[in-house]
PDB file of C-alpha atoms in Angstrom:
ATOM      1  CA  MET A   1      33.514  -3.753  67.184  1.00 48.00           C
ATOM      2  CA  ALA A   2      30.667  -4.565  64.545  1.00 49.00           C
ATOM      3  CA  ALA A   3      30.764  -1.332  63.716  1.00 48.00           C
ATOM      4  CA  THR A   4      34.331  -1.239  62.549  1.00 44.00           C
ATOM      5  CA  PHE A   5      34.510  -4.455  60.608  1.00 42.00           C
ATOM      6  CA  ASP A   6      30.820  -3.004  58.804  1.00 51.00           C
ATOM      7  CA  LEU A   7      33.037  -0.022  58.077  1.00 44.00           C
ATOM      8  CA  VAL A   8      36.042  -2.365  56.689  1.00 41.00           C
ATOM      9  CA  ARG A   9      33.776  -4.126  54.477  1.00 51.00           C
ATOM     10  CA  SER A  10      31.996  -1.074  52.995  1.00 48.00           C
ATOM     11  CA  LEU A  11      35.522   0.500  52.250  1.00 44.00           C
ATOM     12  CA  ALA A  12      36.671  -3.003  50.737  1.00 43.00           C
ATOM     13  CA  LEU A  13      33.408  -2.837  48.756  1.00 44.00           C
ATOM     14  CA  LEU A  14      33.765   0.844  47.241  1.00 43.00           C
ATOM     15  CA  THR A  15      37.440  -0.049  46.520  1.00 45.00           C
ATOM     16  CA  LEU A  16      36.250  -3.023  44.658  1.00 42.00           C
ATOM     17  CA  ALA A  17      33.558  -0.802  42.821  1.00 44.00           C
ATOM     18  CA  PHE A  18      36.297   1.820  42.027  1.00 45.00           C
ATOM     19  CA  VAL A  19      38.464  -0.771  40.634  1.00 43.00           C
ATOM     20  CA  CYS A  20      35.897  -2.872  38.335  1.00 44.00           C
ATOM     21  CA  SER A  21      34.875   0.467  36.858  1.00 41.00           C
ATOM     22  CA  VAL A  22      38.199   1.329  34.576  1.00 44.00           C
ATOM     23  CA  ALA A  23      37.403   1.869  31.139  1.00 49.00           C
ATOM     24  CA  ASN A  24      39.638   0.293  28.409  1.00 59.00           C
ATOM     25  CA  SER A  25      41.018   2.943  26.063  1.00 77.00           C
ATOM     26  CA  MET A  26      43.979   3.280  24.212  1.00 91.00           C
ATOM     27  CA  ARG A  27      46.350   5.450  21.623  1.00 92.00           C
ATOM     28  CA  PHE A  28      47.449   3.520  18.603  1.00 92.00           C
ATOM     29  CA  GLU A  29      49.558   4.391  15.094  1.00 92.00           C
ATOM     30  CA  LEU A  30      48.527   3.214  12.122  1.00 91.00           C
ATOM     31  CA  GLN A  31      50.429   3.817   8.774  1.00 89.00           C
ATOM     32  CA  SER A  32      48.861   5.038   5.356  1.00 87.00           C
ATOM     33  CA  GLY A  33      47.018   1.669   3.622  1.00 88.00           C
ATOM     34  CA  ASN A  34      46.968  -0.013   6.182  1.00 90.00           C
ATOM     35  CA  THR A  35      44.118  -1.550   8.782  1.00 93.00           C
ATOM     36  CA  LYS A  36      43.832  -2.147  12.163  1.00 95.00           C
ATOM     37  CA  CYS A  37      40.731  -3.921  13.565  1.00 95.00           C
ATOM     38  CA  ILE A  38      39.786  -4.332  17.408  1.00 94.00           C
ATOM     39  CA  SER A  39      37.940  -6.865  18.566  1.00 93.00           C
ATOM     40  CA  GLU A  40      35.578  -7.334  21.612  1.00 91.00           C
ATOM     41  CA  ASP A  41      33.963 -10.382  23.171  1.00 91.00           C
ATOM     42  CA  ILE A  42      30.325  -9.327  24.037  1.00 90.00           C
ATOM     43  CA  LYS A  43      27.376 -11.193  25.243  1.00 89.00           C
ATOM     44  CA  THR A  44      24.113 -10.453  24.085  1.00 89.00           C
ATOM     45  CA  ASN A  45      21.758  -7.546  24.952  1.00 87.00           C
ATOM     46  CA  ALA A  46      25.015  -6.212  26.830  1.00 88.00           C
ATOM     47  CA  MET A  47      25.121  -2.549  25.834  1.00 88.00           C
ATOM     48  CA  SER A  48      28.455  -1.110  23.984  1.00 90.00           C
ATOM     49  CA  VAL A  49      29.519   2.476  23.216  1.00 92.00           C
ATOM     50  CA  GLY A  50      32.488   3.561  21.787  1.00 92.00           C
ATOM     51  CA  LYS A  51      34.589   6.589  20.760  1.00 93.00           C
ATOM     52  CA  TYR A  52      37.734   7.233  18.425  1.00 95.00           C
ATOM     53  CA  SER A  53      39.461  10.485  17.132  1.00 94.00           C
ATOM     54  CA  VAL A  54      42.802  11.082  15.436  1.00 93.00           C
ATOM     55  CA  VAL A  55      45.031  13.061  17.085  1.00 91.00           C
ATOM     56  CA  ASN A  56      46.578  16.118  15.449  1.00 87.00           C
ATOM     57  CA  PRO A  57      50.004  16.238  14.537  1.00 82.00           C
ATOM     58  CA  ARG A  58      50.307  19.910  14.945  1.00 82.00           C
ATOM     59  CA  GLU A  59      48.462  21.394  17.594  1.00 83.00           C
ATOM     60  CA  GLY A  60      46.848  24.784  16.481  1.00 83.00           C
ATOM     61  CA  TYR A  61      46.598  23.679  13.069  1.00 86.00           C
ATOM     62  CA  PRO A  62      43.603  22.194  10.694  1.00 86.00           C
ATOM     63  CA  LEU A  63      43.816  18.665  10.227  1.00 84.00           C
ATOM     64  CA  PRO A  64      45.429  17.336   7.088  1.00 82.00           C
ATOM     65  CA  ASP A  65      43.159  15.586   4.666  1.00 80.00           C
ATOM     66  CA  SER A  66      45.816  12.350   4.550  1.00 81.00           C
ATOM     67  CA  HIS A  67      44.949  11.958   8.484  1.00 85.00           C
ATOM     68  CA  ARG A  68      41.126  11.014   8.009  1.00 89.00           C
ATOM     69  CA  ILE A  69      39.916   7.410   8.631  1.00 92.00           C
ATOM     70  CA  VAL A  70      37.338   4.771   7.774  1.00 95.00           C
ATOM     71  CA  VAL A  71      35.762   3.077  10.636  1.00 96.00           C
ATOM     72  CA  LYS A  72      33.702   0.118  10.663  1.00 96.00           C
ATOM     73  CA  VAL A  73      31.960  -1.819  13.539  1.00 96.00           C
ATOM     74  CA  THR A  74      30.797  -5.071  13.060  1.00 95.00           C
ATOM     75  CA  SER A  75      29.543  -8.141  14.842  1.00 94.00           C
ATOM     76  CA  PRO A  76      30.409 -11.252  14.724  1.00 94.00           C
ATOM     77  CA  HIS A  77      28.213 -12.626  11.742  1.00 93.00           C
ATOM     78  CA  ALA A  78      29.220  -9.447  10.002  1.00 91.00           C
ATOM     79  CA  ASN A  79      26.074  -7.140  10.793  1.00 92.00           C
ATOM     80  CA  MET A  80      27.137  -3.161  10.148  1.00 94.00           C
ATOM     81  CA  TYR A  81      26.658  -1.350  13.418  1.00 93.00           C
ATOM     82  CA  HIS A  82      28.582   2.079  12.383  1.00 95.00           C
ATOM     83  CA  PHE A  83      29.902   3.091   9.826  1.00 96.00           C
ATOM     84  CA  GLY A  84      32.287   6.492   9.204  1.00 94.00           C
ATOM     85  CA  ASP A  85      34.065   7.356   5.641  1.00 93.00           C
ATOM     86  CA  HIS A  86      37.010   9.935   5.470  1.00 91.00           C
ATOM     87  CA  VAL A  87      36.239  11.119   9.216  1.00 93.00           C
ATOM     88  CA  ASP A  88      38.821  12.638  12.231  1.00 91.00           C
ATOM     89  CA  SER A  89      36.725  11.851  15.473  1.00 93.00           C
ATOM     90  CA  GLY A  90      33.348   9.997  16.005  1.00 94.00           C
ATOM     91  CA  ASN A  91      31.485   7.668  18.688  1.00 93.00           C
ATOM     92  CA  PHE A  92      28.945   4.514  18.307  1.00 93.00           C
ATOM     93  CA  ALA A  93      26.752   3.004  20.759  1.00 91.00           C
ATOM     94  CA  PHE A  94      24.923  -0.085  20.166  1.00 91.00           C
ATOM     95  CA  THR A  95      23.285  -3.035  22.607  1.00 90.00           C
ATOM     96  CA  ALA A  96      24.386  -6.159  21.377  1.00 91.00           C
ATOM     97  CA  SER A  97      21.708  -8.923  19.478  1.00 90.00           C
ATOM     98  CA  GLU A  98      24.282 -11.860  19.645  1.00 91.00           C
ATOM     99  CA  SER A  99      27.266 -13.301  21.359  1.00 92.00           C
ATOM    100  CA  GLY A 100      30.689 -13.243  19.940  1.00 93.00           C
ATOM    101  CA  ASP A 101      33.518 -11.088  19.027  1.00 94.00           C
ATOM    102  CA  TYR A 102      32.697  -7.990  17.971  1.00 95.00           C
ATOM    103  CA  SER A 103      34.845  -5.814  15.275  1.00 95.00           C
ATOM    104  CA  ALA A 104      35.972  -2.115  15.378  1.00 95.00           C
ATOM    105  CA  CYS A 105      38.263  -1.778  11.958  1.00 96.00           C
ATOM    106  CA  PHE A 106      40.472   1.461  11.362  1.00 96.00           C
ATOM    107  CA  TRP A 107      41.920   1.939   8.172  1.00 94.00           C
ATOM    108  CA  VAL A 108      44.319   4.903   6.470  1.00 91.00           C
ATOM    109  CA  GLN A 109      43.741   5.480   2.735  1.00 85.00           C
ATOM    110  CA  ASP A 110      46.974   5.303   0.946  1.00 81.00           C
ATOM    111  CA  THR A 111      48.551   8.333   0.121  1.00 73.00           C
ATOM    112  CA  ARG A 112      50.859   7.881  -3.065  1.00 71.00           C
ATOM    113  CA  ASP A 113      52.662  11.547  -2.170  1.00 70.00           C
ATOM    114  CA  THR A 114      53.972  10.796   1.143  1.00 69.00           C
ATOM    115  CA  PRO A 115      53.044   7.946   3.628  1.00 69.00           C
ATOM    116  CA  SER A 116      51.564   9.272   6.348  1.00 81.00           C
ATOM    117  CA  VAL A 117      51.392   7.656  10.348  1.00 89.00           C
ATOM    118  CA  VAL A 118      47.913   8.156  11.894  1.00 91.00           C
ATOM    119  CA  THR A 119      47.596   8.740  15.562  1.00 92.00           C
ATOM    120  CA  ILE A 120      44.151   7.349  16.819  1.00 93.00           C
ATOM    121  CA  GLU A 121      42.481   7.246  20.281  1.00 95.00           C
ATOM    122  CA  PHE A 122      40.260   4.811  20.983  1.00 95.00           C
ATOM    123  CA  GLU A 123      37.674   3.662  23.729  1.00 93.00           C
ATOM    124  CA  TRP A 124      35.306   1.316  24.409  1.00 91.00           C
ATOM    125  CA  ARG A 125      33.059   0.508  26.970  1.00 89.00           C
ATOM    126  CA  THR A 126      30.798  -2.480  26.812  1.00 88.00           C
ATOM    127  CA  GLY A 127      28.225  -3.985  29.882  1.00 77.00           C
ATOM    128  CA  VAL A 128      27.991  -2.149  33.418  1.00 67.00           C
ATOM    129  CA  ALA A 129      31.393   0.015  32.226  1.00 68.00           C
ATOM    130  CA  ALA A 130      28.838   1.299  29.402  1.00 62.00           C
ATOM    131  CA  LYS A 131      26.380   2.959  31.675  1.00 67.00           C
ATOM    132  CA  ASP A 132      26.627   6.647  32.347  1.00 65.00           C
ATOM    133  CA  TRP A 133      27.000   6.595  36.314  1.00 59.00           C
ATOM    134  CA  SER A 134      27.158  10.109  36.561  1.00 65.00           C
ATOM    135  CA  LYS A 135      23.891  11.066  35.010  1.00 63.00           C
ATOM    136  CA  VAL A 136      22.074   8.321  37.479  1.00 58.00           C
ATOM    137  CA  ALA A 137      23.500  10.006  40.551  1.00 56.00           C
ATOM    138  CA  LYS A 138      22.428  13.723  39.691  1.00 58.00           C
ATOM    139  CA  LYS A 139      18.899  11.617  38.758  1.00 55.00           C
ATOM    140  CA  GLY A 140      18.405  10.283  41.572  1.00 55.00           C
ATOM    141  CA  GLN A 141      20.119  12.742  44.097  1.00 59.00           C
ATOM    142  CA  ILE A 142      21.021   9.654  45.882  1.00 59.00           C
ATOM    143  CA  GLU A 143      23.404   9.256  48.875  1.00 68.00           C
ATOM    144  CA  VAL A 144      27.147   8.759  47.744  1.00 72.00           C
ATOM    145  CA  MET A 145      27.401   4.855  49.488  1.00 68.00           C
ATOM    146  CA  GLU A 146      23.966   3.720  47.901  1.00 77.00           C
ATOM    147  CA  PHE A 147      25.211   5.141  44.636  1.00 78.00           C
ATOM    148  CA  GLU A 148      28.632   3.111  45.272  1.00 80.00           C
ATOM    149  CA  LEU A 149      26.460  -0.133  46.150  1.00 82.00           C
ATOM    150  CA  LYS A 150      24.188   0.030  43.168  1.00 85.00           C
ATOM    151  CA  LYS A 151      27.420   0.146  41.011  1.00 86.00           C
ATOM    152  CA  LEU A 152      28.770  -2.671  43.061  1.00 88.00           C
ATOM    153  CA  TYR A 153      25.330  -4.540  42.672  1.00 89.00           C
ATOM    154  CA  ASP A 154      25.476  -4.078  38.843  1.00 90.00           C
ATOM    155  CA  THR A 155      29.340  -5.444  38.642  1.00 90.00           C
ATOM    156  CA  ILE A 156      28.346  -8.303  40.843  1.00 90.00           C
ATOM    157  CA  LEU A 157      25.249  -9.237  38.270  1.00 89.00           C
ATOM    158  CA  SER A 158      27.405  -8.431  35.234  1.00 89.00           C
ATOM    159  CA  ILE A 159      30.067 -11.162  37.095  1.00 92.00           C
ATOM    160  CA  HIS A 160      27.035 -13.846  37.710  1.00 90.00           C
ATOM    161  CA  ASP A 161      25.599 -13.389  34.026  1.00 89.00           C
ATOM    162  CA  GLU A 162      29.377 -13.651  32.448  1.00 89.00           C
ATOM    163  CA  MET A 163      29.644 -16.937  34.480  1.00 90.00           C
ATOM    164  CA  PHE A 164      26.567 -18.407  33.084  1.00 88.00           C
ATOM    165  CA  TYR A 165      27.624 -17.331  29.686  1.00 87.00           C
ATOM    166  CA  LEU A 166      31.395 -18.760  29.981  1.00 89.00           C
ATOM    167  CA  ARG A 167      29.771 -22.301  31.041  1.00 89.00           C
ATOM    168  CA  GLU A 168      27.429 -22.267  27.881  1.00 87.00           C
ATOM    169  CA  ARG A 169      30.588 -21.869  25.553  1.00 82.00           C
TER     170      ARG A 169
END
């Protein structure tokens, strides 16, 4: 009976770990001449990673120059963490030095000839979700269950830290 209870509890913990490890990714459209900013509330010393790319409207052909974007990632006090000028894709990673709303702003240059709509794929992960767990498992050659428990433990620590952070605010 106790073994069955332990198995059920372990499966519940594994399910919780998988549910908590969802990354935030999105796809959005941006008209030429316009800006779109996405913000994320990040606490001090939290790791943050992101990647973005312009979706090619004509698969198999080169990306038109009108589909280049300007990207800027800034802290709550306007410190710049990433800048990409006329790029079609990129990555950024940083450890937050201050708590608050960090912003990723995307801008498409205004084309006077023909206005264009640019589709952008964007993924931004912070905290426990930003850690690359596949590399951790390969390095240590640890068992699957132990690996999942370490993920769950980090998630619990993150939730615990977040509760103290919210209390301070």
